[in-house]
Coordinates of C-alpha atoms in Angstrom, one line a residue:
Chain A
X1 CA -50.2 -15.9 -21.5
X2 CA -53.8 -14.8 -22.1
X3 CA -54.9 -11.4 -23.5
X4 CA -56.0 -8.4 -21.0
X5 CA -58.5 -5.9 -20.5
X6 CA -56.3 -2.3 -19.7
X7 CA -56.7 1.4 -20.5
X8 CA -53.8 1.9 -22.8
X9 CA -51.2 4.4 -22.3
X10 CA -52.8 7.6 -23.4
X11 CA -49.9 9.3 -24.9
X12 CA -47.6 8.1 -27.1
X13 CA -43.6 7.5 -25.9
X14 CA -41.0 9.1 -28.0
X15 CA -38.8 6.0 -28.2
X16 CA -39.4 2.8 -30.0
X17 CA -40.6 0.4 -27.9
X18 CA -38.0 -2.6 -27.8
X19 CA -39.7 -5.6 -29.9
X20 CA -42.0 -8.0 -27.8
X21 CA -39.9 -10.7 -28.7
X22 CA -36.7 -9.5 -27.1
X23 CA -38.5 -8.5 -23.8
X24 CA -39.6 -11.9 -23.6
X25 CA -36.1 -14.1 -24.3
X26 CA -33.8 -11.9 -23.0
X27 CA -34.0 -11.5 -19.0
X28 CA -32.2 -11.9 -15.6
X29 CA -34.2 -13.9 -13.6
X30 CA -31.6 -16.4 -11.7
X31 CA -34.4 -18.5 -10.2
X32 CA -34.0 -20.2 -13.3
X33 CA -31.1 -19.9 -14.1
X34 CA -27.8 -17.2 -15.1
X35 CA -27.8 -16.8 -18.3
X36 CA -30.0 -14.4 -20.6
X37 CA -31.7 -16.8 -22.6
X38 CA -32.3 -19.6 -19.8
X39 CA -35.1 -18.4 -17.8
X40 CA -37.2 -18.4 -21.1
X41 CA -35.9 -21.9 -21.9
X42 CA -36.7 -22.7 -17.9
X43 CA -39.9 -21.2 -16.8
X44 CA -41.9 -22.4 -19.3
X45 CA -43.5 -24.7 -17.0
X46 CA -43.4 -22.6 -14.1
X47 CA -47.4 -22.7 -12.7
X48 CA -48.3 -19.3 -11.3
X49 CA -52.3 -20.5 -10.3
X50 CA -53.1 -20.5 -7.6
X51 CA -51.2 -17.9 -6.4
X52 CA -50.9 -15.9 -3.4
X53 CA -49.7 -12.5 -2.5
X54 CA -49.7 -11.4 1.1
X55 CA -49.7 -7.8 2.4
X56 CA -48.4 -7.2 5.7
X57 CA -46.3 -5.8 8.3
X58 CA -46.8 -2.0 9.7
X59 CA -50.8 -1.8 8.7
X60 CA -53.7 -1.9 10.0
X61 CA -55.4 -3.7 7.1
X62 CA -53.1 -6.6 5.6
X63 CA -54.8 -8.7 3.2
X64 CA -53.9 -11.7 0.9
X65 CA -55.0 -11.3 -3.2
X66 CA -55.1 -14.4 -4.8
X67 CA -54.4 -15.0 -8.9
X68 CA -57.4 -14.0 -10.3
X69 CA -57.8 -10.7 -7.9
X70 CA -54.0 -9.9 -8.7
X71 CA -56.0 -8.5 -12.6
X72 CA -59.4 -7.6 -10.9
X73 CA -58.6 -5.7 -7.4
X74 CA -57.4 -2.5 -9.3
X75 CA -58.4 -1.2 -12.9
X76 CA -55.2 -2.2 -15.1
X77 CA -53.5 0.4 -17.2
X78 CA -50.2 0.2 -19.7
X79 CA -47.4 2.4 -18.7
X80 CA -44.6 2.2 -21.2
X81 CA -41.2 2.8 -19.5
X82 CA -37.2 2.9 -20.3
X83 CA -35.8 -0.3 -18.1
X84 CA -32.2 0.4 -17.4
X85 CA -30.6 -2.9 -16.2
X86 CA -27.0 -2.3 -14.3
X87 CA -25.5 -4.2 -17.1
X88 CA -25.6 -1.6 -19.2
X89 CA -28.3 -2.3 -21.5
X90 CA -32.1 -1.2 -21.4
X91 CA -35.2 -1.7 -23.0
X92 CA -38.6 0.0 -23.8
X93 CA -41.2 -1.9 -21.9
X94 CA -44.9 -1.6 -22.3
X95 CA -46.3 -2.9 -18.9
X96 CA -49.8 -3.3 -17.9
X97 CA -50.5 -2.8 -13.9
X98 CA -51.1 -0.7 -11.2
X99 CA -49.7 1.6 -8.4
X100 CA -48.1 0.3 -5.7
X101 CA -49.3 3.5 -4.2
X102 CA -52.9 1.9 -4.6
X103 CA -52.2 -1.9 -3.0
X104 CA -50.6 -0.4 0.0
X105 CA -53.6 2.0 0.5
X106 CA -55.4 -0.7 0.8
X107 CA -53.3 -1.9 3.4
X108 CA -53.6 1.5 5.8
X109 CA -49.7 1.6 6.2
X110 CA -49.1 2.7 9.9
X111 CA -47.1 6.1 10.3
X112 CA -44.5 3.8 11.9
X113 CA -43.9 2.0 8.5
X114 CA -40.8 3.5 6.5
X115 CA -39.9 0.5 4.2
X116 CA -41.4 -1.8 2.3
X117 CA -40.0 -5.2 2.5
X118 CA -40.6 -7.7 -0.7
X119 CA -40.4 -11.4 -1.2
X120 CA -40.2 -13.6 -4.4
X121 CA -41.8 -17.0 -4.4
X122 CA -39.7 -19.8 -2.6
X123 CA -40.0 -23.2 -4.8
X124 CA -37.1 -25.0 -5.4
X125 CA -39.3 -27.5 -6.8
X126 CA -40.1 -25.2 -9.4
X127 CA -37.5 -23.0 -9.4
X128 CA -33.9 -25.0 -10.2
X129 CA -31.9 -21.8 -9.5
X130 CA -33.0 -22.4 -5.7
X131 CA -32.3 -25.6 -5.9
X132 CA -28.9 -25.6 -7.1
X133 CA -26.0 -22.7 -5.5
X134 CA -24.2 -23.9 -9.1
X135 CA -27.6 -23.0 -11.4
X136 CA -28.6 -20.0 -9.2
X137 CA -25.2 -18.0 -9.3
X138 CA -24.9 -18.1 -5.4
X139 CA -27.0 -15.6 -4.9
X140 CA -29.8 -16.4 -1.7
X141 CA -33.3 -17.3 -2.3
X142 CA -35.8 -16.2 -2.0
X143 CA -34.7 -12.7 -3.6
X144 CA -35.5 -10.1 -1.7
X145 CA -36.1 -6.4 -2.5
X146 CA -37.1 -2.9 -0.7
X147 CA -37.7 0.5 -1.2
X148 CA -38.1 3.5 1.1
X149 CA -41.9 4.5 1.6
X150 CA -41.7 7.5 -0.2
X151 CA -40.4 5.7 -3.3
X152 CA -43.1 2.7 -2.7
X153 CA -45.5 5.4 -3.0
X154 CA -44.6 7.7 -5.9
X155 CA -46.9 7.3 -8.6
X156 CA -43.9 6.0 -10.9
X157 CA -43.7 3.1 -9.0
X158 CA -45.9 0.6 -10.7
X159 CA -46.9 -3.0 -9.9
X160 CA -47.2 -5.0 -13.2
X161 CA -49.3 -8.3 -14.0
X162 CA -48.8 -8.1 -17.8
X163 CA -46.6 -6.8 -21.1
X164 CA -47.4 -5.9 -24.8
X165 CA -51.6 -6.3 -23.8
X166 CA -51.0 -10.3 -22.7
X167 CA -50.4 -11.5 -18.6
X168 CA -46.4 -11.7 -18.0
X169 CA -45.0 -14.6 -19.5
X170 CA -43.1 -16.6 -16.6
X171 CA -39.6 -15.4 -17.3
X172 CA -40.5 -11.9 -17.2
X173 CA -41.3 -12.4 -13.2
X174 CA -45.4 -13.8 -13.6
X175 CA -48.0 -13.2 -12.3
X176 CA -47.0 -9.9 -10.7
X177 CA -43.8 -7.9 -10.3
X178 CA -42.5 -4.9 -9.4
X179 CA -41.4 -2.0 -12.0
X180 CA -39.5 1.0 -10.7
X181 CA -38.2 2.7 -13.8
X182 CA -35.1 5.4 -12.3
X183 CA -33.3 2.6 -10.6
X184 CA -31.5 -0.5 -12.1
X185 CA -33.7 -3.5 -12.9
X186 CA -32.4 -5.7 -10.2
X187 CA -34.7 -3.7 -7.6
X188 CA -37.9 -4.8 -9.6
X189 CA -38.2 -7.7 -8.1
X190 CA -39.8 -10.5 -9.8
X191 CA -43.3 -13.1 -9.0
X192 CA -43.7 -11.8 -5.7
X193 CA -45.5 -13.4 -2.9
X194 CA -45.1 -10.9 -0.2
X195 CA -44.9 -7.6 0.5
X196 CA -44.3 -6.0 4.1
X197 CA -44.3 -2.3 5.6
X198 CA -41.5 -1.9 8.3
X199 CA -39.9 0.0 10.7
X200 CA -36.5 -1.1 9.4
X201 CA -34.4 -0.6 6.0
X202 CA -35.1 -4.5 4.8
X203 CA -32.0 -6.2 3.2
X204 CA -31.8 -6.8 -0.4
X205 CA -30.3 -9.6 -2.4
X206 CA -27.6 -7.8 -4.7
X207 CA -26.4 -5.9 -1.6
X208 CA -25.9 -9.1 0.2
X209 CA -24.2 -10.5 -2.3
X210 CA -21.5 -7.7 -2.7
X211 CA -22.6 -4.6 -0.9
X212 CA -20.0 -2.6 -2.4
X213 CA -21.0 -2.8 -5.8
X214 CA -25.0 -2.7 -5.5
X215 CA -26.5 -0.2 -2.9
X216 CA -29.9 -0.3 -1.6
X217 CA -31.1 2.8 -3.7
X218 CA -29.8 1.7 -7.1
X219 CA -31.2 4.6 -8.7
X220 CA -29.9 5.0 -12.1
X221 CA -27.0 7.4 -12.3
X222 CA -24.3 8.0 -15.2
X223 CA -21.9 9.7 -12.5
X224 CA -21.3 6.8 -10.6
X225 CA -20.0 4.0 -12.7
X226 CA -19.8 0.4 -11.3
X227 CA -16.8 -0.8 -10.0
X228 CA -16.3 -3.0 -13.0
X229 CA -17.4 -1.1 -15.6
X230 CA -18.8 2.4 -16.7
X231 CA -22.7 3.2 -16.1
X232 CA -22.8 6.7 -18.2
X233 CA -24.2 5.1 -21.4
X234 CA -25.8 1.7 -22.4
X235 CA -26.7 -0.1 -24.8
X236 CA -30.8 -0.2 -26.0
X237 CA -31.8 -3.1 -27.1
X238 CA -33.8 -2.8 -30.4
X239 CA -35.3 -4.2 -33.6
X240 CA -31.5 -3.4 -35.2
X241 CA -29.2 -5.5 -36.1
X242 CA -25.8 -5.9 -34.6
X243 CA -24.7 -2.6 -36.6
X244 CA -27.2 -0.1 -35.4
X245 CA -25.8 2.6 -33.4
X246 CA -27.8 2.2 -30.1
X247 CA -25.4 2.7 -27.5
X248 CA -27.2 5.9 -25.7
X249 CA -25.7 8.3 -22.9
X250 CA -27.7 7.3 -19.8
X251 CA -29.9 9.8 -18.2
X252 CA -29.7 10.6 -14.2
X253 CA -32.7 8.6 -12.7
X254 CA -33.1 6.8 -16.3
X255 CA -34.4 10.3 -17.2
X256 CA -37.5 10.1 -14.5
X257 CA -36.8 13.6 -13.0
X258 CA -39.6 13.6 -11.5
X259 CA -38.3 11.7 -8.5
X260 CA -34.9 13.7 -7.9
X261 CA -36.8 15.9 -4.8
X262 CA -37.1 12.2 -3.2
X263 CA -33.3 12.4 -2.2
X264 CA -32.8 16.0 -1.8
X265 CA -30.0 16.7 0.4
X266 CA -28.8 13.1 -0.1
X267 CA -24.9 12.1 -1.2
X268 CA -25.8 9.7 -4.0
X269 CA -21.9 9.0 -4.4
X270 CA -22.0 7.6 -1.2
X271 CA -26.0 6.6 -1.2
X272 CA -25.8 5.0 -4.3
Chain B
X1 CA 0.6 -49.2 -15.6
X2 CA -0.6 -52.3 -17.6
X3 CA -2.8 -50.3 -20.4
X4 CA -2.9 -51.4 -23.1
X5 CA -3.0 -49.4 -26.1
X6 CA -2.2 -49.8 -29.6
X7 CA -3.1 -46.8 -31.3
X8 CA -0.5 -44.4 -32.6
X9 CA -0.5 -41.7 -34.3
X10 CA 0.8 -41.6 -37.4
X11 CA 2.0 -38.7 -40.1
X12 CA -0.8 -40.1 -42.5
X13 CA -3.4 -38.8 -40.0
X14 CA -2.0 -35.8 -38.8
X15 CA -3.9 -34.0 -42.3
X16 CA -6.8 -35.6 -40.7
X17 CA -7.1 -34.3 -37.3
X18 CA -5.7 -31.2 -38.7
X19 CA -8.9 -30.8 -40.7
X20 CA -11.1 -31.5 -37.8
X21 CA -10.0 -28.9 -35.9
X22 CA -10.7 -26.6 -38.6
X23 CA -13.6 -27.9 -39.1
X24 CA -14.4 -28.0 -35.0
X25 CA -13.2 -24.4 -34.6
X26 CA -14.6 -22.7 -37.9
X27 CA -17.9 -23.9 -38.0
X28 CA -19.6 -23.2 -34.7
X29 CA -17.7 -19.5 -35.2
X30 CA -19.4 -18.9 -38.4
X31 CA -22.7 -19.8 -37.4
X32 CA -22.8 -17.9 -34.1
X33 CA -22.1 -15.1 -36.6
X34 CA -24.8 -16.2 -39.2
X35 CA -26.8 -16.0 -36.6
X36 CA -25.9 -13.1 -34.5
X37 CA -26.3 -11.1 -38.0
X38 CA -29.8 -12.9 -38.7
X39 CA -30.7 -11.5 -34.9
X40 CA -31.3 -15.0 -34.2
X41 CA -29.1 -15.1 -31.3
X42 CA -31.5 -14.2 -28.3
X43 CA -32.4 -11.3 -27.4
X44 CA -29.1 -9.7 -27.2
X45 CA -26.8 -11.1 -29.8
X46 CA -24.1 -8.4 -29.0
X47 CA -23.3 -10.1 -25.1
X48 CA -24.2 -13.6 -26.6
X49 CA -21.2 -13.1 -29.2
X50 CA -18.9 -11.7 -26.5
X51 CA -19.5 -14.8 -24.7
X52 CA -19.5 -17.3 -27.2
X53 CA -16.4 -15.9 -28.6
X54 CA -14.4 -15.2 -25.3
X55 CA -15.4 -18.4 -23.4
X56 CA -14.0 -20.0 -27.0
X57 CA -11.3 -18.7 -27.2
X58 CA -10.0 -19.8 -23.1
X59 CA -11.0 -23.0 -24.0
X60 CA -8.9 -23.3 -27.3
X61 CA -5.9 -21.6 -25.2
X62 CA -6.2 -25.0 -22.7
X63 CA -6.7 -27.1 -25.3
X64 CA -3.6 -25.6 -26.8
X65 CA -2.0 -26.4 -23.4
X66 CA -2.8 -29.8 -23.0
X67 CA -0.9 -31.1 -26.2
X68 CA 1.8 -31.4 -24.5
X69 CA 0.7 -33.2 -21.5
X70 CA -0.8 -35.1 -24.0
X71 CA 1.9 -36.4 -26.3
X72 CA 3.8 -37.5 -23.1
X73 CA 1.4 -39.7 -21.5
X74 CA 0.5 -41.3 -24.1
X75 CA 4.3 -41.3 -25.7
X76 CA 2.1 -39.8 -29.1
X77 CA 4.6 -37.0 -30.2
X78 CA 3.0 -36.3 -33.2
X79 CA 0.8 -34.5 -31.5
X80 CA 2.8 -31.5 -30.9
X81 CA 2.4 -30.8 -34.7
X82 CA -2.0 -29.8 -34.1
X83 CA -0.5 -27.2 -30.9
X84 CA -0.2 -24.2 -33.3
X85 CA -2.6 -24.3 -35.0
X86 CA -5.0 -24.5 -31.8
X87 CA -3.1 -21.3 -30.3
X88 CA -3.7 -19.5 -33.7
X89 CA -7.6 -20.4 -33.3
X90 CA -7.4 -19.0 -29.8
X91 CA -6.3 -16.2 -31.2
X92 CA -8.6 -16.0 -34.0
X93 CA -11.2 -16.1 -31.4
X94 CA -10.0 -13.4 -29.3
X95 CA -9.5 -11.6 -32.6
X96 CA -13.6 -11.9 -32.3
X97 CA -14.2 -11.2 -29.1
X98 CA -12.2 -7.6 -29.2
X99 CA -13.5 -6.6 -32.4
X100 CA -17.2 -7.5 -31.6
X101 CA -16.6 -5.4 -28.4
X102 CA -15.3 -2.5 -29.7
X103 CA -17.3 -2.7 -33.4
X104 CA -21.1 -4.1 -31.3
X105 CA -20.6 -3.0 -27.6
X106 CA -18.7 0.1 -27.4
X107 CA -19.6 0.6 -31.1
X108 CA -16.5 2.8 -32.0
X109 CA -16.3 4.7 -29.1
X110 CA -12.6 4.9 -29.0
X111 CA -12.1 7.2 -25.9
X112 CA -14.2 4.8 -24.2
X113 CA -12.2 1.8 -25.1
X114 CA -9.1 3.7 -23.6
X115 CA -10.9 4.6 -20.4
X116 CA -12.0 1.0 -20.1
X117 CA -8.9 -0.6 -20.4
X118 CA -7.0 1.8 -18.3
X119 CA -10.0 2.0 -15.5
X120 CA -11.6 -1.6 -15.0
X121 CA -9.0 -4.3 -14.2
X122 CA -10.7 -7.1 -16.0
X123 CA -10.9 -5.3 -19.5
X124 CA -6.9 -4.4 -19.0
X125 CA -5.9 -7.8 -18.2
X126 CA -8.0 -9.3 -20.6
X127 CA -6.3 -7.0 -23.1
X128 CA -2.8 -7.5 -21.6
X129 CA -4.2 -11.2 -22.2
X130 CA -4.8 -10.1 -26.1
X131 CA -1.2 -8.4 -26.8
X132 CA 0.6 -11.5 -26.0
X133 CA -1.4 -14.0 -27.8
X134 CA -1.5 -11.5 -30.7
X135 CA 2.4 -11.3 -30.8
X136 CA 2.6 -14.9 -30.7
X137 CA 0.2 -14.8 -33.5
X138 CA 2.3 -12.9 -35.1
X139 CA 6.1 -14.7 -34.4
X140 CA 4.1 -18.2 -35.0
X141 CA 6.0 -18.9 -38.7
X142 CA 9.1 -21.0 -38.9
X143 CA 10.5 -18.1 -40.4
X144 CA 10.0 -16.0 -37.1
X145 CA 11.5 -18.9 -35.2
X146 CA 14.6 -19.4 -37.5
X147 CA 15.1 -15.5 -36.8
X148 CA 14.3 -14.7 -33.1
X149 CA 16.4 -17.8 -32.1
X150 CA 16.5 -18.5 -28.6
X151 CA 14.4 -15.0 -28.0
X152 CA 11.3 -16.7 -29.8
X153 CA 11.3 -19.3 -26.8
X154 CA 11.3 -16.4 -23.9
X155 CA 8.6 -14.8 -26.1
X156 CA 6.3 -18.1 -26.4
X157 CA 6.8 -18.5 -22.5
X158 CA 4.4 -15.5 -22.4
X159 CA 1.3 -17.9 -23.2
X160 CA 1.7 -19.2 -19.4
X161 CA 1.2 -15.2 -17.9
X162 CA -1.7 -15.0 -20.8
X163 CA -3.6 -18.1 -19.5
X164 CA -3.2 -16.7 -15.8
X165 CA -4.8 -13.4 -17.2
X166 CA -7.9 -15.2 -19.2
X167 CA -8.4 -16.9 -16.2
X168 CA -8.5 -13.2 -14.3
X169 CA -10.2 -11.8 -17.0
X170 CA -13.5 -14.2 -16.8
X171 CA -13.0 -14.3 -12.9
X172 CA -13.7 -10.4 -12.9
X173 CA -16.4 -10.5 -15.4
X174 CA -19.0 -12.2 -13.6
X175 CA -21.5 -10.0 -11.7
X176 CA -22.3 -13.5 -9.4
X177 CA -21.9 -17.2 -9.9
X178 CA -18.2 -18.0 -9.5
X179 CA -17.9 -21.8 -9.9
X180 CA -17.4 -22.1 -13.8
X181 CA -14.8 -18.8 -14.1
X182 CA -13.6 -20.9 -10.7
X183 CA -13.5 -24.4 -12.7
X184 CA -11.5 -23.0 -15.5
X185 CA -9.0 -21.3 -13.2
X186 CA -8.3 -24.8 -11.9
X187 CA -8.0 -26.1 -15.2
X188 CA -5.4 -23.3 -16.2
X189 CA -3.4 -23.9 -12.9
X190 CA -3.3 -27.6 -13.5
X191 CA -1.6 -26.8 -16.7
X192 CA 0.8 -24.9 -15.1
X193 CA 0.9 -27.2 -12.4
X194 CA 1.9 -29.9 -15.0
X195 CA 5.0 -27.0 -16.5
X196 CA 5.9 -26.2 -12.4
X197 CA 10.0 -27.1 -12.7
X198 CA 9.7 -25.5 -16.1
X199 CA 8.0 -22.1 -14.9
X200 CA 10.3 -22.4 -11.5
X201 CA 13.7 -22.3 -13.4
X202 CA 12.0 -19.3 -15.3
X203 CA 11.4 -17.5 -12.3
X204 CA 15.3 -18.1 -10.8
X205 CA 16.4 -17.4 -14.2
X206 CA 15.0 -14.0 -14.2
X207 CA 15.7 -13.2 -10.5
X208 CA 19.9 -14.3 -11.1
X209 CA 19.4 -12.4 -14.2
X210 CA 18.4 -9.2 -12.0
X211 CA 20.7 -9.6 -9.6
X212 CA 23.5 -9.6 -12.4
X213 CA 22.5 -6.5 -13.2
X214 CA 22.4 -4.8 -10.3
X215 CA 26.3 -6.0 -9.8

């Protein structure tokens, strides 16, 4: 990782950031591999230059940004958000990045384009997870993710290219993934490589895997627990030690009201 | 078959491998401890030691298991005398894995536990799981055998039904990859497998039992 040049978040968040050290060891990233601690033991050698993110579909200007445009296309600023993962634990992230709102502008979405459709890089060379069903926890590669336009668009929605003032490391889903802090972390989908507008609701790897416990929306929400286990508190991951009393009552949209008019009039029992 | 072995185990070494399974069993625990408390165990020692404990205590229930299928084959019935103390290290390790998750996970939300166990079937069989190994914990003296009789066998016949439920227990637990929860339910069924005329006149025991009853 290599230092950054970002406007830093201009006010300061009331909760303690989680410690850059367990943002960095402790992540889901089944490319390489299940377990928390593996995809920093993994992706170490994982080579992110060149890269190449494509931008596509349902506009009339698609356009590719290659690695070192990912950090100069769009001025960089830190957002420091709650991540809620649907395990039950969460974190305080400082991320450095940009709107999503401003990469598809770029783009000139079509009126036609509802969704928006992304990809993670496919290398099983690099990646052992995609290599391997047995390393990879059966899930299918390449991950996929998608959001409704309206949610692509909200101002929340962030794309990120770096963490604590330094470019991700590679576990943490370099060079650039997608944050969306109200729903469960699985939906910010990690080192992407392409991201399409469509027409259609795209499909998305948890829900593939077992539709009835992740939905497509996975916005966070302490009234409807998981089938296997109860989503109305979690657990923050901290500085503490093993006796510090962080398990926290979790907050409707991870506490991000500001998007609940995005599903008004929407069952989110049923939507969920 | 024509192999040949020599070795046989004797009552001189039995201190011997006694002390190694201490010594296999004890040590790993208190260092995952040392350093879940030194927050050197990732990023989230609270899952890792849920893990590490839970995962060892399955695999010192089969090892448990396999003593006896053991000490046949190899016609080494001295060997019988290491299976209680690796069924009271299971325990000892499940001891761990509910006390971490109600002291580090759930962090002494009682009414939580209870909802838990009564609302997600993987928690409830995994403590269903717990009660029997924790009353054969508990009947494991001489003294408890001399005075339950023939009872203390029916009880001990419960470890079969609490392997099934491990098995069920890490099967559930998984959000995705199923083949090593999948590899140890084969192991468990192959050591029930190995009991099948044992576990069959069980089952028709219980069923004539029933029907005696009803008459």
């Amino acid at each position: 990782t290599r230092a950054l040049d970002y406007a830093p978040a201009n006010q300061l968040h009331s909760e303690a950031l989680t410690p850059e050290e367990k943002i960095i060891t402790h992540n889901n990233f089944y490319e390489f591999g299940t377990g928390k601690s593996d995809p920093v033991e993994n992706a170490q050698q994982f080579d992110v230059n060149p890269w190449s993110l494509r931008v596509e579909g349902l506009a009339e200007d698609p356009f590719t940004l290659d690695y070192d445009e990912l950090f100069k296309q769009f001025p960089l600023e830190e957002r420091i958000y709650r991540m809620r993962c649907v395990e039950a634990w969460s974190m305080v992230v400082p991320w450095i990045g940009f709107s999503l709102a401003a990469l598809l502008k770029k783009a000139k979405p079509l009126s036609s384009a509802k969704y928006v459709a992304f990809e993670t890089l496919y290398d099983p060379k690099q990646m052992p997870g995609q290599k391997s069903r047995f390393a990879g926890g059966g899930i299918e590669y390449p991950y996929v993710e998608g959001l409704r336009i309206d949610e692509a668009m909200h101002p929340l929605t962030l794309l990120s290219v770096g963490l604590y003032g330094k470019t991700l490391p590679p576990q943490n889903g370099a060079p650039i993934r997608l944050v969306v802090p109200w729903k469960y972390g699985f939906k910010s989908i990690k080192s992407i490589t392409r991201i399409r507008l469509t027409d259609k609701r795209p499909p998305t790897t948890w829900n593939i895997l077992a539709a009835s416990e992740y939905g497509f929306y996975a916005n966070v929400n302490p009234t409807v627990d998981h089938p296997r286990w109860s989503q109305a508190s979690e657990r923050r991951i901290s500085s503490a030690g093993l006796f510090s009393r962080n398990r926290i009552d979790t907050k409707m949209f991870n506490g991000y009201d500001q998007v609940a008019s995005l599903y008004q009039g929407m069952d989110l029992r049923k939507h969920f | 078959m024509s192999v040949a072995y020599s070795f046989k185990l004797k009552p001189a070494h039995l201190p011997w491998l006694k002390l190694s399974i201490h010594l296999g069993a004890l040590i790993p625990l208190v260092l995952t401890y040392y350093q879940a408390f030194s927050d050197q165990l990732g990023g989230d020692p609270v899952t890792a030691l849920l893990h590490f404990t839970g995962l060892g205590a399955f695999k010192l229930l089969l090892l448990s298991l396999t003593i006896t299928p053991l000490a046949r084959t190899f016609k080494q019935g001295l060997l019988i005398n290491v299976r209680r103390l690796l069924g009271l290290y299971s325990f000892a390790y499940a001891f761990a894995h509910l006390v971490s998750y109600v002291l580090f996970d759930l962090q002494l939300d009682w009414t939580l536990l209870l909802s838990e166990i009564i609302k997600r079937p993987y928690i409830t069989v995994g403590f269903a799981a717990w009660l029997i190994l924790f009353s054969l914990t508990l009947t494991s003296t001489k003294k408890a055998q001399r005075s339950l009789g023939r009872r203390w066998q029916t009880l001990h016949n419960f470890v079969y039904l609490a392997v099934s439920l491990v098995a069920l227990h890490f099967l559930w637990s998984v959000k995705s990859g199923l083949a090593e929860p999948l590899i140890y339910m084969v192991m468990s069924a192959a050591l029930l497998l190995y009991r099948r005329d044992k576990l069959q006149r069980l089952v028709t025991k219980r069923i004539k039992n029933g029907q005696k009853l009803k008459k």
